[in-house]
Amino acid sequence: MANKKVRSFESEIEINAPVSTVWEIVGEVENAPKWAPTTKKVRALGGRTKNGTWSLNLNKQGPVFWPTTSKVVDYVPGRRISNMATNGSEWVFELSEGAGGAGTTTLKQYRDAPAPVVSLFENVISKATGGEDKFSEGLGKGVNSSLKRIKALAEQRSV
């Protein structure tokens, strides 16, 4: 039986740039350090990002560094990219035309995490960063920070 997943974070933002511009930023895993506050380095294995791409990642929150791997498990160019982390969490971006029409984008980011068991790795990281509540709060703030950074990058490219 597959583990049930829980949507642990979800946020969205309106961007004054076309979907194609926003996709250039979020559709390539090696771009993550440009906008993700805890991601310091990403190395995609096998070239440009596509369904099945594995990556090696170096993350940092406060004084704590940790490596992870992830795999792109759903890749629909211009619409959706989902990365599955080693602990079974899925980090997803969904893009759609924004309320302002063709020159705008609604970008949603969320995390679906396994419900029954918090992985040992995540548990260790949460303790090192001040406990599960503080770790979760930091991830939630990170999602909002990521979306704001992506918005700024995309709108700058669209000028």
mmCIF file of C-alpha atoms in Angstrom:
data_model
loop_
_atom_site.group_PDB
_atom_site.id
_atom_site.type_symbol
_atom_site.label_atom_id
_atom_site.label_comp_id
_atom_site.label_asym_id
_atom_site.label_seq_id
_atom_site.Cartn_x
_atom_site.Cartn_y
_atom_site.Cartn_z
ATOM 1 C CA MET A 1 0.000 0.000 0.000
ATOM 2 C CA ALA A 2 1.374 3.415 -0.988
ATOM 3 C CA ASN A 3 1.951 5.990 1.715
ATOM 4 C CA LYS A 4 -0.637 8.738 1.852
ATOM 5 C CA LYS A 5 0.790 12.178 1.162
ATOM 6 C CA VAL A 6 -0.218 15.413 2.798
ATOM 7 C CA ARG A 7 -0.020 18.851 1.166
ATOM 8 C CA SER A 8 2.219 20.532 3.703
ATOM 9 C CA PHE A 9 2.800 23.861 1.948
ATOM 10 C CA GLU A 10 1.044 25.638 -0.870
ATOM 11 C CA SER A 11 1.397 29.141 -2.188
ATOM 12 C CA GLU A 12 0.893 30.962 -5.458
ATOM 13 C CA ILE A 13 1.858 34.237 -7.029
ATOM 14 C CA GLU A 14 0.863 36.290 -10.059
ATOM 15 C CA ILE A 15 3.775 37.192 -12.320
ATOM 16 C CA ASN A 16 3.792 39.880 -15.007
ATOM 17 C CA ALA A 17 5.646 37.697 -17.496
ATOM 18 C CA PRO A 18 4.491 35.030 -19.953
ATOM 19 C CA VAL A 19 4.420 31.357 -18.957
ATOM 20 C CA SER A 20 7.353 30.649 -21.312
ATOM 21 C CA THR A 21 9.588 33.089 -19.403
ATOM 22 C CA VAL A 22 8.650 31.682 -16.005
ATOM 23 C CA TRP A 23 9.179 28.141 -17.327
ATOM 24 C CA GLU A 24 12.744 29.010 -18.380
ATOM 25 C CA ILE A 25 13.437 29.672 -14.697
ATOM 26 C CA VAL A 26 11.595 26.811 -12.936
ATOM 27 C CA GLY A 27 11.783 24.140 -15.645
ATOM 28 C CA GLU A 28 15.543 23.608 -15.288
ATOM 29 C CA VAL A 29 16.602 22.061 -11.954
ATOM 30 C CA GLU A 30 20.061 23.655 -11.984
ATOM 31 C CA ASN A 31 18.394 27.092 -11.739
ATOM 32 C CA ALA A 32 17.119 26.388 -8.194
ATOM 33 C CA PRO A 33 20.002 28.176 -6.387
ATOM 34 C CA LYS A 34 18.951 31.411 -8.142
ATOM 35 C CA TRP A 35 15.631 31.464 -6.304
ATOM 36 C CA ALA A 36 15.454 28.784 -3.553
ATOM 37 C CA PRO A 37 16.759 30.202 -0.259
ATOM 38 C CA THR A 38 18.015 26.873 1.152
ATOM 39 C CA THR A 39 19.415 25.471 -2.112
ATOM 40 C CA LYS A 40 23.069 26.314 -2.598
ATOM 41 C CA LYS A 41 24.068 23.995 -5.471
ATOM 42 C CA VAL A 42 22.291 21.616 -7.873
ATOM 43 C CA ARG A 43 23.946 19.328 -10.381
ATOM 44 C CA ALA A 44 21.635 17.599 -12.870
ATOM 45 C CA LEU A 45 22.805 14.195 -14.035
ATOM 46 C CA GLY A 46 22.348 13.596 -17.753
ATOM 47 C CA GLY A 47 22.048 17.089 -19.197
ATOM 48 C CA ARG A 48 18.985 19.286 -19.468
ATOM 49 C CA THR A 49 16.047 18.625 -17.199
ATOM 50 C CA LYS A 50 13.397 16.160 -18.367
ATOM 51 C CA ASN A 51 11.206 13.487 -16.840
ATOM 52 C CA GLY A 52 13.495 11.082 -14.963
ATOM 53 C CA THR A 53 16.382 13.534 -14.424
ATOM 54 C CA TRP A 54 18.273 12.909 -11.178
ATOM 55 C CA SER A 55 20.052 15.726 -9.382
ATOM 56 C CA LEU A 56 22.526 16.081 -6.544
ATOM 57 C CA ASN A 57 21.742 19.032 -4.277
ATOM 58 C CA LEU A 58 23.485 20.890 -1.483
ATOM 59 C CA ASN A 59 21.177 22.688 0.961
ATOM 60 C CA LYS A 60 21.712 25.055 3.882
ATOM 61 C CA GLN A 61 19.431 26.392 6.586
ATOM 62 C CA GLY A 62 21.078 28.457 9.295
ATOM 63 C CA PRO A 63 24.388 26.818 10.180
ATOM 64 C CA VAL A 64 23.318 23.382 8.890
ATOM 65 C CA PHE A 65 24.342 22.002 5.468
ATOM 66 C CA TRP A 66 22.930 18.764 4.051
ATOM 67 C CA PRO A 67 23.100 16.954 0.720
ATOM 68 C CA THR A 68 20.057 15.485 -1.011
ATOM 69 C CA THR A 69 19.192 13.813 -4.255
ATOM 70 C CA SER A 70 15.987 14.277 -6.177
ATOM 71 C CA LYS A 71 14.342 12.945 -9.297
ATOM 72 C CA VAL A 72 12.011 14.713 -11.707
ATOM 73 C CA VAL A 73 8.892 12.526 -11.597
ATOM 74 C CA ASP A 74 6.501 14.691 -13.602
ATOM 75 C CA TYR A 75 7.642 17.056 -16.337
ATOM 76 C CA VAL A 76 5.180 18.806 -18.630
ATOM 77 C CA PRO A 77 7.048 21.633 -20.382
ATOM 78 C CA GLY A 78 5.491 24.999 -19.700
ATOM 79 C CA ARG A 79 2.973 23.554 -17.216
ATOM 80 C CA ARG A 80 4.366 21.407 -14.395
ATOM 81 C CA ILE A 81 7.557 20.086 -12.854
ATOM 82 C CA SER A 82 7.641 17.797 -9.835
ATOM 83 C CA ASN A 83 10.804 16.723 -8.020
ATOM 84 C CA MET A 84 10.720 13.758 -5.638
ATOM 85 C CA ALA A 85 13.204 14.117 -2.784
ATOM 86 C CA THR A 86 14.936 11.138 -1.204
ATOM 87 C CA ASN A 87 12.537 11.260 1.739
ATOM 88 C CA GLY A 88 9.494 10.856 -0.534
ATOM 89 C CA SER A 89 8.455 14.510 -0.486
ATOM 90 C CA GLU A 90 7.387 15.976 -3.824
ATOM 91 C CA TRP A 91 8.124 19.614 -4.574
ATOM 92 C CA VAL A 92 5.854 20.834 -7.370
ATOM 93 C CA PHE A 93 5.557 23.930 -9.554
ATOM 94 C CA GLU A 94 2.405 24.408 -11.621
ATOM 95 C CA LEU A 95 2.157 27.216 -14.167
ATOM 96 C CA SER A 96 -0.932 28.590 -15.894
ATOM 97 C CA GLU A 97 -1.886 31.716 -17.751
ATOM 98 C CA GLY A 98 -2.495 34.450 -15.213
ATOM 99 C CA ALA A 99 -5.607 36.522 -14.623
ATOM 100 C CA GLY A 100 -4.041 39.296 -16.727
ATOM 101 C CA GLY A 101 -4.025 37.180 -19.890
ATOM 102 C CA ALA A 102 -1.298 35.843 -22.152
ATOM 103 C CA GLY A 103 1.484 38.057 -20.787
ATOM 104 C CA THR A 104 0.993 36.899 -17.196
ATOM 105 C CA THR A 105 1.504 33.690 -15.229
ATOM 106 C CA THR A 106 0.001 32.165 -12.124
ATOM 107 C CA LEU A 107 2.742 30.128 -10.463
ATOM 108 C CA LYS A 108 1.822 27.692 -7.699
ATOM 109 C CA GLN A 109 4.356 25.840 -5.571
ATOM 110 C CA TYR A 110 3.556 23.130 -3.065
ATOM 111 C CA ARG A 111 5.027 20.199 -1.226
ATOM 112 C CA ASP A 112 3.315 16.845 -0.782
ATOM 113 C CA ALA A 113 5.013 14.828 1.966
ATOM 114 C CA PRO A 114 4.453 11.263 3.229
ATOM 115 C CA ALA A 115 1.960 11.374 6.095
ATOM 116 C CA PRO A 116 2.656 8.264 8.223
ATOM 117 C CA VAL A 117 6.353 8.683 8.919
ATOM 118 C CA VAL A 118 8.673 11.679 9.005
ATOM 119 C CA SER A 119 11.902 10.418 7.511
ATOM 120 C CA LEU A 120 14.908 10.063 9.798
ATOM 121 C CA PHE A 121 16.825 12.522 7.657
ATOM 122 C CA GLU A 122 14.167 15.233 7.935
ATOM 123 C CA ASN A 123 13.840 14.567 11.667
ATOM 124 C CA VAL A 124 17.586 15.077 12.183
ATOM 125 C CA ILE A 125 17.534 18.324 10.158
ATOM 126 C CA SER A 126 14.517 19.622 12.080
ATOM 127 C CA LYS A 127 16.229 18.995 15.431
ATOM 128 C CA ALA A 128 19.391 20.731 14.242
ATOM 129 C CA THR A 129 17.367 23.782 13.166
ATOM 130 C CA GLY A 130 15.298 24.140 16.338
ATOM 131 C CA GLY A 131 12.568 21.505 16.154
ATOM 132 C CA GLU A 132 9.920 20.326 13.687
ATOM 133 C CA ASP A 133 7.756 23.461 14.057
ATOM 134 C CA LYS A 134 10.688 25.772 13.371
ATOM 135 C CA PHE A 135 11.845 23.592 10.447
ATOM 136 C CA SER A 136 8.333 23.525 8.921
ATOM 137 C CA GLU A 137 7.916 27.265 9.426
ATOM 138 C CA GLY A 138 11.234 27.799 7.650
ATOM 139 C CA LEU A 139 10.124 25.660 4.712
ATOM 140 C CA GLY A 140 6.865 27.589 4.420
ATOM 141 C CA LYS A 141 8.705 30.910 4.446
ATOM 142 C CA GLY A 142 11.101 29.453 1.885
ATOM 143 C CA VAL A 143 8.246 28.658 -0.512
ATOM 144 C CA ASN A 144 7.008 32.256 -0.356
ATOM 145 C CA SER A 145 10.529 33.600 -0.712
ATOM 146 C CA SER A 146 11.128 31.328 -3.731
ATOM 147 C CA LEU A 147 7.984 32.550 -5.468
ATOM 148 C CA LYS A 148 8.931 36.196 -4.896
ATOM 149 C CA ARG A 149 12.436 35.604 -6.272
ATOM 150 C CA ILE A 150 11.077 33.772 -9.334
ATOM 151 C CA LYS A 151 8.627 36.655 -9.908
ATOM 152 C CA ALA A 152 11.464 39.205 -9.776
ATOM 153 C CA LEU A 153 13.662 37.163 -12.148
ATOM 154 C CA ALA A 154 10.836 36.595 -14.650
ATOM 155 C CA GLU A 155 9.616 40.191 -14.623
ATOM 156 C CA GLN A 156 13.181 41.444 -15.053
ATOM 157 C CA ARG A 157 13.598 39.197 -18.122
ATOM 158 C CA SER A 158 10.302 40.431 -19.567
ATOM 159 C CA VAL A 159 11.210 44.123 -19.510
#
